[in-house]
Coordinates of C-alpha atoms in Angstrom, one line a residue:
X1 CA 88.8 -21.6 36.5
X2 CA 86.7 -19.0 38.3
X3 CA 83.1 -20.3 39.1
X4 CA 80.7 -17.5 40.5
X5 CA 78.4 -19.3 42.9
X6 CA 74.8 -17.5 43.3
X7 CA 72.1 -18.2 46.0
X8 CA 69.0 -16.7 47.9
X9 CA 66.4 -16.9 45.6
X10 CA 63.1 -17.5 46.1
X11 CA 58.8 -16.6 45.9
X12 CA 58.2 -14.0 47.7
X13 CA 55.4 -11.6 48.3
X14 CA 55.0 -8.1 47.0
X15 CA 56.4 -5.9 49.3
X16 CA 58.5 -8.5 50.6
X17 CA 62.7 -9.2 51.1
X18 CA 65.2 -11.4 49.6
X19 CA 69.1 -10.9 49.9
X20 CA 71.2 -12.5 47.4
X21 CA 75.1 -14.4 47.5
X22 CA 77.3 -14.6 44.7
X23 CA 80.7 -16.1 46.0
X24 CA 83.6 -16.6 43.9
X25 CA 85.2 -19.7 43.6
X26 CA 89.0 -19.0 44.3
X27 CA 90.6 -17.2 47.3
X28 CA 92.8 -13.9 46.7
X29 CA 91.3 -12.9 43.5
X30 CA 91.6 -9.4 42.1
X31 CA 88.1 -8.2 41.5
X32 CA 87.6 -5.2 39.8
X33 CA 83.9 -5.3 39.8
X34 CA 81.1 -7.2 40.9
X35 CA 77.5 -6.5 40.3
X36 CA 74.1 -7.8 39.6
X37 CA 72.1 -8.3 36.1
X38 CA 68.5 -9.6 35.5
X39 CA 66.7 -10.9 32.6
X40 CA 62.5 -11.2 33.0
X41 CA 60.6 -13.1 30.4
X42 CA 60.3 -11.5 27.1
X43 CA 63.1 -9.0 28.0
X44 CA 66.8 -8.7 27.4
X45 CA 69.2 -9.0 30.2
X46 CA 69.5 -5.1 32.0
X47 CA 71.8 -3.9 34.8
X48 CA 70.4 -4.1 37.9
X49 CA 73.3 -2.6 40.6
X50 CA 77.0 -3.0 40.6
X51 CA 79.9 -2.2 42.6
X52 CA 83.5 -1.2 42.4
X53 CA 86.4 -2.6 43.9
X54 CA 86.8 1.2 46.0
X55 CA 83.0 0.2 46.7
X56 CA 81.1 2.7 45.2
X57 CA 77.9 2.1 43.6
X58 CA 75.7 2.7 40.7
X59 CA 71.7 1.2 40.5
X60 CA 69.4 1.2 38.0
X61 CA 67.0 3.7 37.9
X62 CA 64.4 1.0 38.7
X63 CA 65.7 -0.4 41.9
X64 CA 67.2 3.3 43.2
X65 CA 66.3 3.4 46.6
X66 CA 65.2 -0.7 47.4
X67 CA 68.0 -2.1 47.0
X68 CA 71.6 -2.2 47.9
X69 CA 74.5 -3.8 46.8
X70 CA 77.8 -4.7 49.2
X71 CA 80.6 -6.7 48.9
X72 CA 82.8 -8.8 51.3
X73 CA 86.2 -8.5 49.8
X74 CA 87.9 -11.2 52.6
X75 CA 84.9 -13.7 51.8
X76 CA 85.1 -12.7 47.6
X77 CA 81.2 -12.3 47.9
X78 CA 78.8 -9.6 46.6
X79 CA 75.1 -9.5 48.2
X80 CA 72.2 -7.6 46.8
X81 CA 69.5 -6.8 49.5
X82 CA 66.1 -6.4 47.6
X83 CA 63.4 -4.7 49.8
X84 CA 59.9 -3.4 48.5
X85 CA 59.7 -6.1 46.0
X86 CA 57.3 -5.8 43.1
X87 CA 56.2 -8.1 40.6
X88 CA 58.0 -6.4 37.6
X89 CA 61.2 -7.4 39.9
X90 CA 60.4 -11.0 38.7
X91 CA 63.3 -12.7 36.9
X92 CA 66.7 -14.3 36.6
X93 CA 69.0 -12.9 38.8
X94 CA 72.9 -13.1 37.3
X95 CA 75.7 -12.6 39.2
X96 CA 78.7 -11.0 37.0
X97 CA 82.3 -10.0 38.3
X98 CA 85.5 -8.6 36.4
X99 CA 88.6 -10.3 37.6
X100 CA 92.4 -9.6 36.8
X101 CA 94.3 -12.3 35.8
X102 CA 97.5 -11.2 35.4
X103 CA 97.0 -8.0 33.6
X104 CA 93.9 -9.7 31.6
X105 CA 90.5 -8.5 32.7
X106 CA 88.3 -11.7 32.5
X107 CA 84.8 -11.2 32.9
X108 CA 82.4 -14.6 34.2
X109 CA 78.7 -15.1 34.9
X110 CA 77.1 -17.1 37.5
X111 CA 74.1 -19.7 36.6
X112 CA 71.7 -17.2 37.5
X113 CA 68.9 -17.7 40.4
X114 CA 65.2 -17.1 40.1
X115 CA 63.3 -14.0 41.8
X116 CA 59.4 -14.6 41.5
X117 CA 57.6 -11.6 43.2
X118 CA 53.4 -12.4 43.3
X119 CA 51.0 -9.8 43.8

């Protein structure tokens, strides 16, 4: 029912900026969560930033202090800012979110979007 809908990848160069959308689908949605997960080549799928619906924040240690996550609660839409990219920030970029339905937790993925950082 829910599709999350991901966008604002890209090549970029090291050092550079990207800012990425995820939007959900449907319109007055509980959202418990929303965050950010990545999965390079050759690695498992890690945490990169979430947020809460109160909007606090947790990052990986990685990312601490480059990016920054934010929602849009009227819009349903989470954005990760990436600045100071770095090559090792090259991946798959998946969107995740926790929604209630009714007093059911479901948790979706978005497609994913590619990050590609060059030296």
């Amino acid at each position: 029912q829910v599709q999350l809908v991901e966008s604002g990848g890209g090549l970029v160069q090291a050092g550079g900026s990207l800012r990425l959308s995820c939007a959900a689908s449907e319109s007055n949605l509980r959202i418990i969560t929303m965050g950010w997960h990545r999965q390079a080549p050759g690695k498992k799928r890690e945490l990169v930033a979430v947020i809460l619906s109160g909007g606090s924040t947790s990052y990986a240690d990685s990312v601490k202090g480059r990016f920054t996550i934010s929602r849009d609660n009227a819009k349903n839409t989470v954005y990760l800012q990436m600045n100071g990219l770095k090559s090792e920030d090259t991946a798959v970029y998946y969107c995740n979110a926790n929604i209630m339905s009714g007093q059911v937790v479901r948790n979706y993925w978005g497609q994913g979007t590619q990050v590609t950082v060059s030296s």
